[in-house]
mmCIF file of C-alpha atoms and ligand atoms in Angstrom:
data_model
loop_
_atom_site.group_PDB
_atom_site.id
_atom_site.type_symbol
_atom_site.label_atom_id
_atom_site.label_comp_id
_atom_site.label_asym_id
_atom_site.label_seq_id
_atom_site.Cartn_x
_atom_site.Cartn_y
_atom_site.Cartn_z
ATOM 1 C CA UNK A 38 -73.079 -5.144 -85.842
ATOM 2 C CA UNK A 39 -73.764 -8.707 -86.851
ATOM 3 C CA UNK A 40 -74.094 -11.280 -84.096
ATOM 4 C CA UNK A 41 -71.419 -13.903 -83.918
ATOM 5 C CA UNK A 42 -71.849 -17.650 -84.141
ATOM 6 C CA UNK A 43 -69.433 -20.508 -83.806
ATOM 7 C CA UNK A 44 -69.961 -24.123 -84.649
ATOM 8 C CA UNK A 45 -67.771 -27.151 -85.040
ATOM 9 C CA UNK A 46 -67.670 -30.678 -86.328
ATOM 10 C CA UNK A 47 -65.397 -33.506 -85.320
ATOM 11 C CA UNK A 48 -63.334 -34.863 -88.227
ATOM 12 C CA UNK A 49 -63.964 -38.528 -87.493
ATOM 13 C CA UNK A 50 -64.869 -39.660 -91.000
ATOM 14 C CA UNK A 51 -66.511 -38.828 -94.293
ATOM 15 C CA UNK A 52 -69.363 -36.367 -94.279
ATOM 16 C CA UNK A 53 -72.707 -37.764 -95.369
ATOM 17 C CA UNK A 54 -76.279 -36.766 -96.175
ATOM 18 C CA UNK A 55 -77.053 -36.531 -92.454
ATOM 19 C CA UNK A 56 -74.420 -33.815 -92.045
ATOM 20 C CA UNK A 57 -75.785 -32.021 -95.093
ATOM 21 C CA UNK A 58 -79.387 -31.770 -93.913
ATOM 22 C CA UNK A 59 -78.601 -31.794 -90.196
ATOM 23 C CA UNK A 60 -75.967 -29.075 -90.136
ATOM 24 C CA UNK A 61 -74.338 -27.845 -93.327
ATOM 25 C CA UNK A 62 -77.429 -26.517 -95.108
ATOM 26 C CA UNK A 63 -78.192 -24.564 -91.981
ATOM 27 C CA UNK A 64 -74.640 -23.220 -91.666
ATOM 28 C CA UNK A 65 -74.731 -22.068 -95.279
ATOM 29 C CA UNK A 66 -77.878 -20.027 -94.670
ATOM 30 C CA UNK A 67 -76.589 -18.536 -91.426
ATOM 31 C CA UNK A 68 -73.724 -16.939 -93.313
ATOM 32 C CA UNK A 69 -76.086 -14.208 -94.556
ATOM 33 C CA UNK A 70 -77.172 -13.124 -91.095
ATOM 34 C CA UNK A 71 -74.251 -13.725 -88.795
ATOM 35 C CA UNK A 72 -70.545 -13.348 -88.520
ATOM 36 C CA UNK A 73 -69.669 -17.046 -88.683
ATOM 37 C CA UNK A 74 -66.791 -19.101 -87.378
ATOM 38 C CA UNK A 75 -66.700 -22.739 -88.468
ATOM 39 C CA UNK A 76 -64.201 -24.941 -86.739
ATOM 40 C CA UNK A 77 -62.817 -28.399 -87.372
ATOM 41 C CA UNK A 78 -62.883 -29.840 -83.852
ATOM 42 C CA UNK A 79 -59.789 -31.984 -84.185
ATOM 43 C CA UNK A 80 -58.993 -31.995 -80.451
ATOM 44 C CA UNK A 81 -62.465 -33.317 -79.777
ATOM 45 C CA UNK A 82 -61.983 -35.998 -82.405
ATOM 46 C CA UNK A 83 -58.663 -36.920 -80.817
ATOM 47 C CA UNK A 84 -60.351 -37.358 -77.453
ATOM 48 C CA UNK A 85 -62.211 -40.385 -78.786
ATOM 49 C CA UNK A 86 -59.839 -41.535 -81.550
ATOM 50 C CA UNK A 87 -56.603 -41.254 -79.597
ATOM 51 C CA UNK A 88 -55.745 -44.937 -79.849
ATOM 52 C CA UNK A 89 -55.849 -44.871 -83.636
ATOM 53 C CA UNK A 90 -55.544 -41.349 -85.023
ATOM 54 C CA UNK A 91 -54.053 -42.239 -88.398
ATOM 55 C CA UNK A 92 -56.925 -40.836 -90.478
ATOM 56 C CA UNK A 93 -57.335 -37.596 -88.560
ATOM 57 C CA UNK A 94 -55.320 -35.318 -90.799
ATOM 58 C CA UNK A 95 -56.858 -36.683 -93.964
ATOM 59 C CA UNK A 96 -60.347 -36.306 -92.520
ATOM 60 C CA UNK A 97 -59.668 -32.694 -91.595
ATOM 61 C CA UNK A 98 -58.900 -31.607 -95.149
ATOM 62 C CA UNK A 99 -61.661 -33.769 -96.615
ATOM 63 C CA UNK A 100 -64.229 -32.267 -94.258
ATOM 64 C CA UNK A 101 -63.193 -28.717 -95.005
ATOM 65 C CA UNK A 102 -63.442 -29.429 -98.710
ATOM 66 C CA UNK A 103 -66.924 -30.855 -98.196
ATOM 67 C CA UNK A 104 -67.976 -27.756 -96.258
ATOM 68 C CA UNK A 105 -66.833 -25.490 -99.049
ATOM 69 C CA UNK A 106 -68.379 -27.698 -101.716
ATOM 70 C CA UNK A 107 -71.699 -27.378 -99.875
ATOM 71 C CA UNK A 108 -71.476 -23.601 -99.813
ATOM 72 C CA UNK A 109 -69.464 -22.525 -96.779
ATOM 73 C CA UNK A 110 -67.739 -19.478 -98.170
ATOM 74 C CA UNK A 111 -64.250 -18.693 -96.836
ATOM 75 C CA UNK A 112 -64.635 -15.098 -98.060
ATOM 76 C CA UNK A 113 -67.480 -14.507 -95.662
ATOM 77 C CA UNK A 114 -66.897 -17.047 -92.901
ATOM 78 C CA UNK A 115 -63.876 -17.910 -90.827
ATOM 79 C CA UNK A 116 -62.929 -21.547 -91.325
ATOM 80 C CA UNK A 117 -60.182 -22.928 -89.116
ATOM 81 C CA UNK A 118 -58.756 -25.942 -87.338
ATOM 82 C CA UNK A 119 -59.210 -25.966 -83.574
ATOM 83 C CA UNK A 120 -55.736 -27.274 -82.700
ATOM 84 C CA UNK A 121 -54.101 -24.487 -84.724
ATOM 85 C CA UNK A 122 -55.445 -21.814 -82.411
ATOM 86 C CA UNK A 123 -53.585 -22.624 -79.223
ATOM 87 C CA UNK A 124 -55.582 -20.262 -77.010
ATOM 88 C CA UNK A 125 -58.479 -22.742 -76.889
ATOM 89 C CA UNK A 126 -56.356 -24.926 -74.627
ATOM 90 C CA UNK A 127 -55.404 -22.111 -72.300
ATOM 91 C CA UNK A 128 -59.007 -21.203 -71.718
ATOM 92 C CA UNK A 129 -59.833 -24.908 -71.414
ATOM 93 C CA UNK A 130 -57.384 -25.266 -68.546
ATOM 94 C CA UNK A 131 -58.729 -22.223 -66.765
ATOM 95 C CA UNK A 132 -62.302 -23.472 -67.200
ATOM 96 C CA UNK A 133 -61.270 -26.960 -66.049
ATOM 97 C CA UNK A 134 -60.130 -25.438 -62.830
ATOM 98 C CA UNK A 135 -63.455 -23.795 -62.054
ATOM 99 C CA UNK A 136 -65.798 -26.519 -63.357
ATOM 100 C CA UNK A 137 -67.235 -28.730 -60.614
ATOM 101 C CA UNK A 138 -66.497 -32.391 -61.248
ATOM 102 C CA UNK A 139 -70.099 -33.359 -60.551
ATOM 103 C CA UNK A 140 -71.391 -31.288 -63.468
ATOM 104 C CA UNK A 141 -69.214 -33.269 -65.843
ATOM 105 C CA UNK A 142 -69.908 -36.659 -64.328
ATOM 106 C CA UNK A 143 -73.651 -36.037 -64.528
ATOM 107 C CA UNK A 144 -73.548 -34.754 -68.110
ATOM 108 C CA UNK A 145 -75.981 -36.988 -70.064
ATOM 109 C CA UNK A 146 -73.827 -37.162 -73.200
ATOM 110 C CA UNK A 147 -70.880 -38.352 -71.146
ATOM 111 C CA UNK A 148 -72.896 -41.045 -69.407
ATOM 112 C CA UNK A 149 -74.403 -42.171 -72.686
ATOM 113 C CA UNK A 150 -71.048 -42.427 -74.438
ATOM 114 C CA UNK A 151 -69.523 -44.402 -71.607
ATOM 115 C CA UNK A 152 -72.465 -46.771 -71.785
ATOM 116 C CA UNK A 153 -72.773 -47.083 -75.573
ATOM 117 C CA UNK A 154 -69.258 -46.910 -76.938
ATOM 118 C CA UNK A 155 -67.749 -50.357 -76.666
ATOM 119 C CA UNK A 156 -64.814 -50.302 -79.064
ATOM 120 C CA UNK A 157 -62.817 -47.541 -77.358
ATOM 121 C CA UNK A 158 -61.899 -46.776 -73.795
ATOM 122 C CA UNK A 159 -63.490 -43.437 -73.029
ATOM 123 C CA UNK A 160 -63.095 -43.592 -69.284
ATOM 124 C CA UNK A 161 -60.243 -41.106 -69.410
ATOM 125 C CA UNK A 162 -59.570 -37.833 -67.676
ATOM 126 C CA UNK A 163 -59.562 -36.007 -71.027
ATOM 127 C CA UNK A 164 -62.878 -37.330 -72.240
ATOM 128 C CA UNK A 165 -64.616 -36.250 -69.070
ATOM 129 C CA UNK A 166 -63.518 -32.718 -69.928
ATOM 130 C CA UNK A 167 -64.949 -32.818 -73.460
ATOM 131 C CA UNK A 168 -67.672 -30.242 -72.706
ATOM 132 C CA UNK A 169 -65.184 -27.943 -70.967
ATOM 133 C CA UNK A 170 -63.133 -27.712 -74.145
ATOM 134 C CA UNK A 171 -66.326 -27.089 -76.074
ATOM 135 C CA UNK A 172 -67.164 -24.234 -73.696
ATOM 136 C CA UNK A 173 -63.700 -22.797 -74.335
ATOM 137 C CA UNK A 174 -64.251 -23.080 -78.122
ATOM 138 C CA UNK A 175 -67.423 -21.069 -77.859
ATOM 139 C CA UNK A 176 -66.462 -18.520 -75.244
ATOM 140 C CA UNK A 177 -63.012 -17.687 -76.524
ATOM 141 C CA UNK A 178 -64.835 -16.033 -79.442
ATOM 142 C CA UNK A 179 -67.621 -14.713 -77.181
ATOM 143 C CA UNK A 180 -70.075 -16.293 -79.585
ATOM 144 C CA UNK A 181 -73.659 -15.157 -79.137
ATOM 145 C CA UNK A 182 -75.126 -18.330 -80.524
ATOM 146 C CA UNK A 183 -74.145 -21.835 -81.498
ATOM 147 C CA UNK A 184 -75.954 -23.765 -84.234
ATOM 148 C CA UNK A 185 -76.181 -27.347 -83.031
ATOM 149 C CA UNK A 186 -78.415 -30.373 -83.023
ATOM 150 C CA UNK A 187 -80.434 -31.344 -80.003
ATOM 151 C CA UNK A 188 -77.810 -33.836 -78.850
ATOM 152 C CA UNK A 189 -75.500 -30.928 -78.013
ATOM 153 C CA UNK A 190 -77.879 -29.056 -75.704
ATOM 154 C CA UNK A 191 -76.282 -30.379 -72.499
ATOM 155 C CA UNK A 192 -72.932 -29.011 -73.676
ATOM 156 C CA UNK A 193 -74.459 -25.613 -74.313
ATOM 157 C CA UNK A 194 -76.009 -25.626 -70.868
ATOM 158 C CA UNK A 195 -72.613 -26.420 -69.359
ATOM 159 C CA UNK A 196 -71.064 -23.639 -71.415
ATOM 160 C CA UNK A 197 -73.485 -21.146 -69.914
ATOM 161 C CA UNK A 198 -72.875 -22.449 -66.411
ATOM 162 C CA UNK A 199 -69.133 -22.113 -66.831
ATOM 163 C CA UNK A 200 -69.472 -18.616 -68.291
ATOM 164 C CA UNK A 201 -71.666 -17.460 -65.419
ATOM 165 C CA UNK A 202 -69.371 -18.925 -62.829
ATOM 166 C CA UNK A 203 -66.357 -17.224 -64.382
ATOM 167 C CA UNK A 204 -68.171 -13.881 -64.600
ATOM 168 C CA UNK A 205 -69.281 -14.204 -60.999
ATOM 169 C CA UNK A 206 -65.904 -15.245 -59.607
ATOM 170 C CA UNK A 207 -63.953 -12.461 -61.267
ATOM 171 C CA UNK A 208 -66.726 -9.872 -61.079
ATOM 172 C CA UNK A 209 -66.850 -8.964 -64.701
ATOM 173 C CA UNK A 210 -69.347 -9.700 -67.465
ATOM 174 C CA UNK A 211 -66.775 -10.978 -69.838
ATOM 175 C CA UNK A 212 -68.541 -14.016 -71.286
ATOM 176 C CA UNK A 213 -71.989 -13.919 -72.918
ATOM 177 C CA UNK A 214 -74.805 -16.418 -72.430
ATOM 178 C CA UNK A 215 -74.327 -18.439 -75.601
ATOM 179 C CA UNK A 216 -77.661 -19.562 -77.018
ATOM 180 C CA UNK A 217 -78.275 -22.752 -78.931
ATOM 181 C CA UNK A 218 -79.562 -22.162 -82.440
ATOM 182 C CA UNK A 219 -81.385 -25.433 -82.865
ATOM 183 C CA UNK A 220 -81.247 -26.856 -86.334
ATOM 184 C CA UNK A 221 -84.792 -27.699 -87.248
ATOM 185 C CA UNK A 222 -85.108 -31.365 -86.626
ATOM 186 C CA UNK A 223 -84.649 -33.116 -89.963
ATOM 187 C CA UNK A 224 -84.806 -36.745 -89.028
ATOM 188 C CA UNK A 225 -82.802 -38.623 -91.564
ATOM 189 C CA UNK A 226 -82.332 -42.206 -90.545
ATOM 190 C CA UNK A 227 -79.612 -44.480 -91.809
ATOM 191 C CA UNK A 228 -80.192 -46.593 -94.910
ATOM 192 C CA UNK A 229 -81.140 -49.537 -92.692
ATOM 193 C CA UNK A 230 -83.608 -47.534 -90.606
ATOM 194 C CA UNK A 231 -81.322 -47.305 -87.596
ATOM 195 C CA UNK A 232 -79.685 -44.103 -86.420
ATOM 196 C CA UNK A 233 -77.301 -42.859 -89.110
ATOM 197 C CA UNK A 234 -73.841 -43.582 -87.831
ATOM 198 C CA UNK A 235 -70.305 -44.127 -88.935
ATOM 199 C CA UNK A 236 -70.188 -47.287 -86.853
ATOM 200 C CA UNK A 237 -73.150 -48.834 -88.691
ATOM 201 C CA UNK A 238 -71.853 -47.793 -92.100
ATOM 202 C CA UNK A 239 -75.433 -47.014 -93.109
ATOM 203 C CA UNK A 240 -75.081 -43.687 -94.869
ATOM 204 C CA UNK A 241 -74.540 -42.110 -98.259
ATOM 205 C CA UNK A 242 -71.337 -40.076 -98.176
ATOM 206 C CA UNK A 243 -71.267 -36.720 -99.951
ATOM 207 C CA UNK A 244 -68.421 -38.141 -102.028
ATOM 208 C CA UNK A 245 -70.147 -41.413 -103.018
ATOM 209 C CA UNK A 246 -70.143 -41.975 -106.776
ATOM 210 C CA UNK A 247 -73.488 -42.409 -108.611
ATOM 211 C CA UNK A 248 -73.058 -46.175 -108.932
ATOM 212 C CA UNK A 249 -72.511 -46.542 -105.201
ATOM 213 C CA UNK A 250 -75.476 -44.319 -104.426
ATOM 214 C CA UNK A 251 -77.737 -46.417 -106.667
ATOM 215 C CA UNK A 252 -76.559 -49.614 -105.051
ATOM 216 C CA UNK A 253 -77.004 -48.274 -101.523
ATOM 217 C CA UNK A 254 -80.508 -47.005 -102.278
ATOM 218 C CA UNK A 255 -81.508 -50.336 -103.850
ATOM 219 C CA UNK A 256 -80.524 -52.031 -100.593
ATOM 220 C CA UNK A 257 -82.585 -49.725 -98.370
ATOM 221 C CA UNK A 258 -85.212 -51.303 -96.134
ATOM 222 C CA UNK A 259 -88.822 -50.678 -97.188
ATOM 223 C CA UNK A 260 -92.297 -51.288 -95.808
ATOM 224 C CA UNK A 261 -91.916 -54.845 -94.478
ATOM 225 C CA UNK A 262 -95.600 -55.687 -94.980
ATOM 226 C CA UNK A 263 -95.377 -55.073 -98.711
ATOM 227 C CA UNK A 264 -94.346 -58.384 -100.162
ATOM 228 C CA UNK A 265 -95.753 -58.394 -103.673
ATOM 229 C CA UNK A 266 -95.912 -55.399 -106.005
ATOM 230 C CA UNK A 267 -99.691 -55.678 -105.914
ATOM 231 C CA UNK A 268 -99.789 -55.241 -102.118
ATOM 232 C CA UNK A 269 -100.706 -51.694 -101.159
ATOM 233 C CA UNK A 270 -97.766 -50.109 -99.318
ATOM 234 C CA UNK A 271 -97.547 -47.993 -96.193
ATOM 235 C CA UNK A 272 -95.238 -45.160 -97.183
ATOM 236 C CA UNK A 273 -95.465 -43.645 -93.704
ATOM 237 C CA UNK A 274 -93.633 -46.712 -92.437
ATOM 238 C CA UNK A 275 -91.050 -46.734 -95.173
ATOM 239 C CA UNK A 276 -87.646 -45.149 -94.804
ATOM 240 C CA UNK A 277 -87.422 -44.616 -98.581
ATOM 241 C CA UNK A 278 -90.470 -42.411 -98.309
ATOM 242 C CA UNK A 279 -88.857 -40.545 -95.446
ATOM 243 C CA UNK A 280 -85.930 -39.793 -97.724
ATOM 244 C CA UNK A 281 -88.365 -38.382 -100.289
ATOM 245 C CA UNK A 282 -89.825 -36.212 -97.540
ATOM 246 C CA UNK A 283 -86.394 -34.770 -96.783
ATOM 247 C CA UNK A 284 -84.997 -34.421 -100.305
ATOM 248 C CA UNK A 285 -88.040 -34.048 -102.578
ATOM 249 C CA UNK A 286 -91.116 -33.104 -100.584
ATOM 250 C CA UNK A 287 -93.227 -32.499 -103.703
ATOM 251 C CA UNK A 288 -92.456 -35.891 -105.186
ATOM 252 C CA UNK A 289 -93.199 -37.454 -101.822
ATOM 253 C CA UNK A 290 -96.884 -36.624 -102.183
ATOM 254 C CA UNK A 291 -97.012 -38.477 -105.499
ATOM 255 C CA UNK A 292 -95.118 -41.434 -104.089
ATOM 256 C CA UNK A 293 -97.524 -41.630 -101.137
ATOM 257 C CA UNK A 294 -100.447 -42.031 -103.526
ATOM 258 C CA UNK A 295 -98.738 -44.445 -105.870
ATOM 259 C CA UNK A 296 -97.477 -46.593 -103.040
ATOM 260 C CA UNK A 297 -100.836 -46.716 -101.239
ATOM 261 C CA UNK A 298 -102.534 -47.806 -104.431
ATOM 262 C CA UNK A 299 -99.797 -50.279 -105.315
ATOM 263 C CA UNK A 300 -99.126 -48.394 -108.546
ATOM 264 C CA UNK A 301 -95.384 -48.252 -108.120
ATOM 265 C CA UNK A 302 -92.989 -51.047 -107.249
ATOM 266 C CA UNK A 303 -90.311 -50.561 -104.604
ATOM 267 C CA UNK A 304 -87.511 -51.081 -107.112
ATOM 268 C CA UNK A 305 -88.794 -48.238 -109.291
ATOM 269 C CA UNK A 306 -89.483 -46.083 -106.298
ATOM 270 C CA UNK A 307 -85.885 -46.509 -105.180
ATOM 271 C CA UNK A 308 -84.508 -45.957 -108.654
ATOM 272 C CA UNK A 309 -86.263 -42.626 -108.729
ATOM 273 C CA UNK A 310 -84.953 -41.684 -105.287
ATOM 274 C CA UNK A 311 -81.423 -42.625 -106.294
ATOM 275 C CA UNK A 312 -81.771 -40.338 -109.317
ATOM 276 C CA UNK A 313 -82.794 -37.449 -107.064
ATOM 277 C CA UNK A 314 -79.866 -38.005 -104.688
ATOM 278 C CA UNK A 315 -77.362 -38.341 -107.511
ATOM 279 C CA UNK A 316 -78.694 -35.080 -108.973
ATOM 280 C CA UNK A 317 -78.318 -33.372 -105.615
ATOM 281 C CA UNK A 318 -74.761 -34.559 -105.078
ATOM 282 C CA UNK A 319 -73.332 -34.036 -108.572
ATOM 283 C CA UNK A 320 -72.812 -30.268 -108.245
ATOM 284 C CA UNK A 321 -71.338 -30.750 -104.770
ATOM 285 C CA UNK A 322 -68.948 -33.386 -106.065
ATOM 286 C CA UNK A 323 -67.910 -31.248 -109.016
ATOM 287 C CA UNK A 324 -67.012 -28.461 -106.646
ATOM 288 C CA UNK A 325 -65.250 -30.959 -104.353
ATOM 289 C CA UNK A 326 -63.131 -32.281 -107.168
ATOM 290 C CA UNK A 327 -62.128 -28.872 -108.373
ATOM 291 C CA UNK A 328 -61.194 -27.807 -104.828
ATOM 292 C CA UNK A 329 -59.166 -30.965 -104.309
ATOM 293 C CA UNK A 330 -57.067 -30.151 -107.380
ATOM 294 C CA UNK A 331 -55.435 -27.350 -105.429
ATOM 295 C CA UNK A 332 -54.849 -28.495 -101.872
ATOM 296 C CA UNK A 333 -52.324 -25.699 -101.420
ATOM 297 C CA UNK A 334 -55.137 -23.217 -101.818
ATOM 298 C CA UNK A 335 -57.206 -24.962 -99.155
ATOM 299 C CA UNK A 336 -54.244 -24.757 -96.816
ATOM 300 C CA UNK A 337 -53.847 -21.048 -97.554
ATOM 301 C CA UNK A 338 -57.513 -20.454 -96.809
ATOM 302 C CA UNK A 339 -57.215 -22.334 -93.541
ATOM 303 C CA UNK A 340 -54.137 -20.317 -92.611
ATOM 304 C CA UNK A 341 -56.089 -17.116 -93.232
ATOM 305 C CA UNK A 342 -59.018 -18.387 -91.146
ATOM 306 C CA UNK A 343 -56.642 -19.330 -88.394
ATOM 307 C CA UNK A 344 -55.178 -15.843 -88.345
ATOM 308 C CA UNK A 345 -58.574 -14.220 -88.071
ATOM 309 C CA UNK A 346 -59.636 -16.626 -85.325
ATOM 310 C CA UNK A 347 -56.382 -16.240 -83.395
ATOM 311 C CA UNK A 348 -56.757 -12.460 -83.320
ATOM 312 C CA UNK A 349 -60.042 -12.758 -81.450
ATOM 313 C CA UNK A 350 -58.853 -15.627 -79.263
ATOM 314 C CA UNK A 351 -55.684 -13.816 -78.175
ATOM 315 C CA UNK A 352 -57.638 -10.769 -77.173
ATOM 316 C CA UNK A 353 -59.968 -12.836 -74.985
ATOM 317 C CA UNK A 354 -57.133 -14.746 -73.349
ATOM 318 C CA UNK A 355 -55.378 -11.514 -72.504
ATOM 319 C CA UNK A 356 -58.520 -10.192 -70.858
ATOM 320 C CA UNK A 357 -58.940 -13.432 -68.933
ATOM 321 C CA UNK A 358 -55.356 -13.537 -67.762
ATOM 322 C CA UNK A 359 -55.593 -9.957 -66.579
ATOM 323 C CA UNK A 360 -58.618 -10.911 -64.515
ATOM 324 C CA UNK A 361 -56.984 -13.933 -62.893
ATOM 325 C CA UNK A 362 -53.671 -12.192 -62.399
ATOM 326 C CA UNK A 363 -51.526 -14.386 -64.598
HETATM 327 N N1 LIG B 91 -69.266 -31.586 -79.750
HETATM 328 C C1 LIG B 91 -69.634 -31.166 -81.080
HETATM 329 C C2 LIG B 91 -70.210 -32.373 -81.840
HETATM 330 O O1 LIG B 91 -69.860 -33.491 -81.555
HETATM 331 C C3 LIG B 91 -68.464 -30.615 -81.853
HETATM 332 C C4 LIG B 91 -67.965 -29.334 -81.276
HETATM 333 C C5 LIG B 91 -66.774 -29.115 -80.662
HETATM 334 C C6 LIG B 91 -68.666 -28.100 -81.238
HETATM 335 N N2 LIG B 91 -66.658 -27.815 -80.277
HETATM 336 C C7 LIG B 91 -67.800 -27.178 -80.608
HETATM 337 C C8 LIG B 91 -69.928 -27.687 -81.693
HETATM 338 C C9 LIG B 91 -68.198 -25.854 -80.384
HETATM 339 C C10 LIG B 91 -70.313 -26.382 -81.457
HETATM 340 C C11 LIG B 91 -69.454 -25.465 -80.813
HETATM 341 O O2 LIG B 91 -70.984 -32.160 -82.736
HETATM 342 FE FE1 SF4 B 92 -91.400 -47.593 -99.762
HETATM 343 FE FE2 SF4 B 92 -91.535 -46.685 -102.224
HETATM 344 FE FE3 SF4 B 92 -91.846 -49.293 -101.722
HETATM 345 FE FE4 SF4 B 92 -93.715 -47.578 -101.004
HETATM 346 S S1 SF4 B 92 -93.069 -48.030 -103.088
HETATM 347 S S2 SF4 B 92 -92.913 -49.243 -99.753
HETATM 348 S S3 SF4 B 92 -92.517 -45.771 -100.442
HETATM 349 S S4 SF4 B 92 -90.015 -48.073 -101.435
#
């Protein structure tokens, strides 16, 4: 029997190169080894976007289309929307009841978000429970492992704590110890060298057209000490070079040499990088466009995914309710 994994993404905007190398490429590979469930975490998106949710529905479909265009295969994997499988919320409530408040208040992601996020009010009851819903997402499918980035480790730890507490309280090993499958750290910074983020608008979206990609790459920050073309560059301090490392590791070696010896100008170096990125995204965009021609089919696929997911989720909820006498 294949092991089961579940992962999710919040539909808060367009998917970009960071999602591709940070998550999607990994998800695509995992499909060979695991039984995979991939979920659009729309409830989690709502928890932060509640004051202005007008783009949520559009983002959901767009994200699913991007997943498929990148190689998530609905024949092999279960793709579904979190809010369409109601059982997540039932388990969430039960978990809320047994989760000590202190665990949530001390959760580092929670504290960080409260500190960093200035343009929304996240000091709500619901947002505090974000990791509890995530635990329900994972455990309702009894997932063995969860592919995530490092930022999500505290949520996985909480998931295991909740699972153990439930198992202990009701004297049955119903929930597994879900392991984090860490995506190998591919550090892709934003175009401006800061963290890649929707808020900074410093990314290349998977759907960006070639002209936009070229323009964005031309505006990338480079080695600040290289002023004239004849100045030798320091590729190790240049974000453009970092992009080569992620997307064209062979070419990176050449660029290192050329840049050190001042044999390539930054404009040419960027032009070449833009060409590589355009080449990478063209097949994805072709697939995207052809999928978008038949939105009805996407909805059918999601409905099928939902059915498969609900079957597992209903079984778990029944087991849980039997244990707690409801
Ligand atoms: N919190 C995750 C993120 O922001 C999204 C998410 C929600 C998730 N539920 C999940 C990830 C369950 C893995 C498993 O990336
Ligand atoms: Fe960066 Fe390329 Fe310019 Fe070197 S030549 S500083 S790697 S953009």
